[in-house]
């Protein structure tokens, strides 16, 4: 019985740890890369983004986010996201769309906005309602180079 319990505990630990994100930090960004096995609101065809793919996406965020953010949606009383990119932690999730293209969902939140979010950001997707531009996400198509579907949280 004790041996069976030990095996079960090890198995549960393995399953839990296999879904934890890889922490990838450079002098330019601080991100969590989630594995394909992570269960979330993504299509079934998921993949684990590589550090190289994330680095490319980070470059695109720096160069293309301002143009995509021209409406400044929900940024009147909270930060303008493209001007404060270095103040956000980011979570990366990969999936393949219906055309077979590789898409990165980039989920972003303000480093100092919510300590409970920061506590769990390497274990689960941070999904906060409201909060304005302290919370936002965008998608990047690795195959076409397109940055699209910018969604900035609203205010309550």
PDB file of C-alpha atoms in Angstrom:
ATOM      1  CA  UNK A   1       0.000   0.000   0.000  1.00  0.00           C
ATOM      2  CA  UNK A   2       2.808   2.389   0.922  1.00  0.00           C
ATOM      3  CA  UNK A   3       4.565   1.619  -2.379  1.00  0.00           C
ATOM      4  CA  UNK A   4       1.355   2.313  -4.339  1.00  0.00           C
ATOM      5  CA  UNK A   5       0.886   5.623  -2.520  1.00  0.00           C
ATOM      6  CA  UNK A   6       4.474   6.635  -3.326  1.00  0.00           C
ATOM      7  CA  UNK A   7       3.932   5.816  -7.022  1.00  0.00           C
ATOM      8  CA  UNK A   8       0.704   7.847  -7.084  1.00  0.00           C
ATOM      9  CA  UNK A   9       2.356  10.853  -5.442  1.00  0.00           C
ATOM     10  CA  UNK A  10       5.227  10.699  -7.959  1.00  0.00           C
ATOM     11  CA  UNK A  11       2.790  10.401 -10.873  1.00  0.00           C
ATOM     12  CA  UNK A  12       0.712  13.372  -9.670  1.00  0.00           C
ATOM     13  CA  UNK A  13       3.879  15.418  -9.184  1.00  0.00           C
ATOM     14  CA  UNK A  14       5.061  14.555 -12.706  1.00  0.00           C
ATOM     15  CA  UNK A  15       1.723  15.513 -14.283  1.00  0.00           C
ATOM     16  CA  UNK A  16       1.593  18.794 -12.377  1.00  0.00           C
ATOM     17  CA  UNK A  17       5.183  19.762 -13.099  1.00  0.00           C
ATOM     18  CA  UNK A  18       4.900  18.896 -16.784  1.00  0.00           C
ATOM     19  CA  UNK A  19       2.361  21.695 -17.158  1.00  0.00           C
ATOM     20  CA  UNK A  20       4.415  24.354 -15.391  1.00  0.00           C
ATOM     21  CA  UNK A  21       5.852  27.033 -17.615  1.00  0.00           C
ATOM     22  CA  UNK A  22       9.496  27.541 -18.452  1.00  0.00           C
ATOM     23  CA  UNK A  23      10.719  30.856 -17.057  1.00  0.00           C
ATOM     24  CA  UNK A  24      12.671  32.659 -19.797  1.00  0.00           C
ATOM     25  CA  UNK A  25      14.171  35.981 -18.748  1.00  0.00           C
ATOM     26  CA  UNK A  26      16.574  38.274 -20.585  1.00  0.00           C
ATOM     27  CA  UNK A  27      17.597  41.890 -20.065  1.00  0.00           C
ATOM     28  CA  UNK A  28      14.747  42.865 -22.446  1.00  0.00           C
ATOM     29  CA  UNK A  29      11.834  40.695 -21.278  1.00  0.00           C
ATOM     30  CA  UNK A  30      10.512  38.323 -18.627  1.00  0.00           C
ATOM     31  CA  UNK A  31       8.206  35.583 -19.927  1.00  0.00           C
ATOM     32  CA  UNK A  32       6.637  32.240 -19.111  1.00  0.00           C
ATOM     33  CA  UNK A  33       6.562  29.648 -21.902  1.00  0.00           C
ATOM     34  CA  UNK A  34       3.772  27.118 -21.394  1.00  0.00           C
ATOM     35  CA  UNK A  35       4.075  23.559 -22.716  1.00  0.00           C
ATOM     36  CA  UNK A  36       1.714  22.038 -25.273  1.00  0.00           C
ATOM     37  CA  UNK A  37       0.271  19.850 -22.500  1.00  0.00           C
ATOM     38  CA  UNK A  38      -1.068  22.867 -20.606  1.00  0.00           C
ATOM     39  CA  UNK A  39      -4.872  22.736 -20.643  1.00  0.00           C
ATOM     40  CA  UNK A  40      -6.412  26.097 -21.387  1.00  0.00           C
ATOM     41  CA  UNK A  41      -8.924  27.778 -23.682  1.00  0.00           C
ATOM     42  CA  UNK A  42      -6.828  27.056 -26.742  1.00  0.00           C
ATOM     43  CA  UNK A  43      -7.544  24.893 -29.777  1.00  0.00           C
ATOM     44  CA  UNK A  44      -6.615  21.224 -29.524  1.00  0.00           C
ATOM     45  CA  UNK A  45      -3.541  21.500 -31.752  1.00  0.00           C
ATOM     46  CA  UNK A  46      -1.097  23.042 -29.306  1.00  0.00           C
ATOM     47  CA  UNK A  47       2.671  23.235 -29.384  1.00  0.00           C
ATOM     48  CA  UNK A  48       5.339  24.395 -26.973  1.00  0.00           C
ATOM     49  CA  UNK A  49       6.899  27.668 -28.157  1.00  0.00           C
ATOM     50  CA  UNK A  50      10.687  27.688 -28.297  1.00  0.00           C
ATOM     51  CA  UNK A  51      12.898  30.389 -26.825  1.00  0.00           C
ATOM     52  CA  UNK A  52      13.839  31.373 -30.392  1.00  0.00           C
ATOM     53  CA  UNK A  53      10.159  31.814 -31.357  1.00  0.00           C
ATOM     54  CA  UNK A  54       9.536  33.880 -28.229  1.00  0.00           C
ATOM     55  CA  UNK A  55      12.557  36.071 -28.959  1.00  0.00           C
ATOM     56  CA  UNK A  56      11.244  36.713 -32.481  1.00  0.00           C
ATOM     57  CA  UNK A  57       7.771  37.547 -31.116  1.00  0.00           C
ATOM     58  CA  UNK A  58       9.285  39.909 -28.558  1.00  0.00           C
ATOM     59  CA  UNK A  59      11.047  41.783 -31.373  1.00  0.00           C
ATOM     60  CA  UNK A  60       7.762  42.050 -33.247  1.00  0.00           C
ATOM     61  CA  UNK A  61       6.005  43.352 -30.126  1.00  0.00           C
ATOM     62  CA  UNK A  62       8.591  46.129 -29.894  1.00  0.00           C
ATOM     63  CA  UNK A  63       8.356  47.046 -33.565  1.00  0.00           C
ATOM     64  CA  UNK A  64       4.654  46.519 -34.417  1.00  0.00           C
ATOM     65  CA  UNK A  65       2.624  46.925 -31.221  1.00  0.00           C
ATOM     66  CA  UNK A  66       2.357  50.720 -31.438  1.00  0.00           C
ATOM     67  CA  UNK A  67       0.784  50.535 -34.920  1.00  0.00           C
ATOM     68  CA  UNK A  68      -1.670  47.829 -33.808  1.00  0.00           C
ATOM     69  CA  UNK A  69      -2.495  49.858 -30.686  1.00  0.00           C
ATOM     70  CA  UNK A  70      -3.360  53.083 -32.556  1.00  0.00           C
ATOM     71  CA  UNK A  71      -6.855  53.315 -31.023  1.00  0.00           C
ATOM     72  CA  UNK A  72      -5.445  53.178 -27.455  1.00  0.00           C
ATOM     73  CA  UNK A  73      -8.485  51.146 -26.407  1.00  0.00           C
ATOM     74  CA  UNK A  74      -9.046  51.199 -22.620  1.00  0.00           C
ATOM     75  CA  UNK A  75      -5.830  53.154 -22.046  1.00  0.00           C
ATOM     76  CA  UNK A  76      -7.172  56.537 -20.962  1.00  0.00           C
ATOM     77  CA  UNK A  77      -6.712  55.986 -17.217  1.00  0.00           C
ATOM     78  CA  UNK A  78      -4.203  53.134 -17.296  1.00  0.00           C
ATOM     79  CA  UNK A  79      -0.821  52.688 -19.029  1.00  0.00           C
ATOM     80  CA  UNK A  80      -0.373  52.939 -22.797  1.00  0.00           C
ATOM     81  CA  UNK A  81       0.825  49.417 -23.445  1.00  0.00           C
ATOM     82  CA  UNK A  82       3.354  50.000 -26.227  1.00  0.00           C
ATOM     83  CA  UNK A  83       5.051  52.742 -24.185  1.00  0.00           C
ATOM     84  CA  UNK A  84       5.362  50.484 -21.129  1.00  0.00           C
ATOM     85  CA  UNK A  85       6.110  47.084 -22.649  1.00  0.00           C
ATOM     86  CA  UNK A  86       9.034  46.476 -20.276  1.00  0.00           C
ATOM     87  CA  UNK A  87       6.682  46.757 -17.279  1.00  0.00           C
ATOM     88  CA  UNK A  88       4.637  43.694 -18.255  1.00  0.00           C
ATOM     89  CA  UNK A  89       5.191  40.015 -17.553  1.00  0.00           C
ATOM     90  CA  UNK A  90       4.133  37.834 -20.469  1.00  0.00           C
ATOM     91  CA  UNK A  91       2.861  34.296 -20.853  1.00  0.00           C
ATOM     92  CA  UNK A  92       3.306  32.441 -24.155  1.00  0.00           C
ATOM     93  CA  UNK A  93       0.998  29.692 -25.413  1.00  0.00           C
ATOM     94  CA  UNK A  94       1.317  28.033 -28.820  1.00  0.00           C
ATOM     95  CA  UNK A  95      -1.353  26.519 -31.046  1.00  0.00           C
ATOM     96  CA  UNK A  96      -1.918  25.699 -34.708  1.00  0.00           C
ATOM     97  CA  UNK A  97      -4.896  27.325 -36.440  1.00  0.00           C
ATOM     98  CA  UNK A  98      -7.198  25.730 -39.036  1.00  0.00           C
ATOM     99  CA  UNK A  99      -4.800  26.712 -41.836  1.00  0.00           C
ATOM    100  CA  UNK A 100      -1.945  24.890 -40.086  1.00  0.00           C
ATOM    101  CA  UNK A 101      -0.227  28.154 -39.130  1.00  0.00           C
ATOM    102  CA  UNK A 102       1.627  28.432 -35.830  1.00  0.00           C
ATOM    103  CA  UNK A 103       0.093  31.057 -33.542  1.00  0.00           C
ATOM    104  CA  UNK A 104       1.463  32.439 -30.294  1.00  0.00           C
ATOM    105  CA  UNK A 105      -1.037  33.752 -27.772  1.00  0.00           C
ATOM    106  CA  UNK A 106       0.806  36.343 -25.697  1.00  0.00           C
ATOM    107  CA  UNK A 107      -0.945  37.063 -22.404  1.00  0.00           C
ATOM    108  CA  UNK A 108       0.353  40.178 -20.606  1.00  0.00           C
ATOM    109  CA  UNK A 109      -0.090  41.692 -17.169  1.00  0.00           C
ATOM    110  CA  UNK A 110       1.490  44.566 -15.241  1.00  0.00           C
ATOM    111  CA  UNK A 111       4.375  43.350 -13.081  1.00  0.00           C
ATOM    112  CA  UNK A 112       3.175  45.177  -9.966  1.00  0.00           C
ATOM    113  CA  UNK A 113      -0.588  45.160 -10.505  1.00  0.00           C
ATOM    114  CA  UNK A 114      -1.591  41.996  -8.687  1.00  0.00           C
ATOM    115  CA  UNK A 115       0.701  40.031  -6.369  1.00  0.00           C
ATOM    116  CA  UNK A 116      -1.520  36.930  -6.520  1.00  0.00           C
ATOM    117  CA  UNK A 117      -1.218  36.950 -10.337  1.00  0.00           C
ATOM    118  CA  UNK A 118       2.552  37.178 -10.062  1.00  0.00           C
ATOM    119  CA  UNK A 119       2.548  34.276  -7.598  1.00  0.00           C
ATOM    120  CA  UNK A 120       0.815  31.928 -10.071  1.00  0.00           C
ATOM    121  CA  UNK A 121       2.025  33.226 -13.448  1.00  0.00           C
ATOM    122  CA  UNK A 122       4.352  30.258 -14.058  1.00  0.00           C
ATOM    123  CA  UNK A 123       1.655  27.728 -13.179  1.00  0.00           C
ATOM    124  CA  UNK A 124      -1.521  28.987 -14.850  1.00  0.00           C
ATOM    125  CA  UNK A 125      -2.810  31.510 -17.345  1.00  0.00           C
ATOM    126  CA  UNK A 126      -3.570  34.830 -15.683  1.00  0.00           C
ATOM    127  CA  UNK A 127      -7.101  35.775 -16.651  1.00  0.00           C
ATOM    128  CA  UNK A 128      -8.396  38.924 -14.939  1.00  0.00           C
ATOM    129  CA  UNK A 129     -11.618  40.723 -15.760  1.00  0.00           C
ATOM    130  CA  UNK A 130     -11.442  44.512 -15.986  1.00  0.00           C
ATOM    131  CA  UNK A 131      -8.256  46.325 -14.944  1.00  0.00           C
ATOM    132  CA  UNK A 132      -7.828  48.290 -18.164  1.00  0.00           C
ATOM    133  CA  UNK A 133      -4.477  48.031 -19.882  1.00  0.00           C
ATOM    134  CA  UNK A 134      -2.850  46.448 -16.842  1.00  0.00           C
ATOM    135  CA  UNK A 135      -4.098  43.221 -18.499  1.00  0.00           C
ATOM    136  CA  UNK A 136      -4.090  42.528 -22.237  1.00  0.00           C
ATOM    137  CA  UNK A 137      -3.251  39.901 -24.828  1.00  0.00           C
ATOM    138  CA  UNK A 138      -2.316  39.693 -28.470  1.00  0.00           C
ATOM    139  CA  UNK A 139      -1.598  36.973 -31.025  1.00  0.00           C
ATOM    140  CA  UNK A 140       1.390  36.538 -33.300  1.00  0.00           C
ATOM    141  CA  UNK A 141       1.421  34.342 -36.411  1.00  0.00           C
ATOM    142  CA  UNK A 142       4.884  32.781 -36.653  1.00  0.00           C
ATOM    143  CA  UNK A 143       4.330  31.766 -40.281  1.00  0.00           C
ATOM    144  CA  UNK A 144       3.100  35.112 -41.673  1.00  0.00           C
ATOM    145  CA  UNK A 145       4.737  37.525 -39.204  1.00  0.00           C
ATOM    146  CA  UNK A 146       1.380  39.131 -38.433  1.00  0.00           C
ATOM    147  CA  UNK A 147       0.639  40.596 -34.991  1.00  0.00           C
ATOM    148  CA  UNK A 148      -3.152  40.624 -34.528  1.00  0.00           C
ATOM    149  CA  UNK A 149      -6.194  40.386 -32.225  1.00  0.00           C
ATOM    150  CA  UNK A 150      -5.047  42.878 -29.617  1.00  0.00           C
ATOM    151  CA  UNK A 151      -7.467  42.702 -26.674  1.00  0.00           C
ATOM    152  CA  UNK A 152      -7.110  45.181 -23.813  1.00  0.00           C
ATOM    153  CA  UNK A 153      -9.213  44.651 -20.693  1.00  0.00           C
ATOM    154  CA  UNK A 154     -11.995  47.107 -19.960  1.00  0.00           C
ATOM    155  CA  UNK A 155     -12.896  48.921 -16.752  1.00  0.00           C
ATOM    156  CA  UNK A 156     -15.574  47.937 -14.262  1.00  0.00           C
TER     157      UNK A 156
END
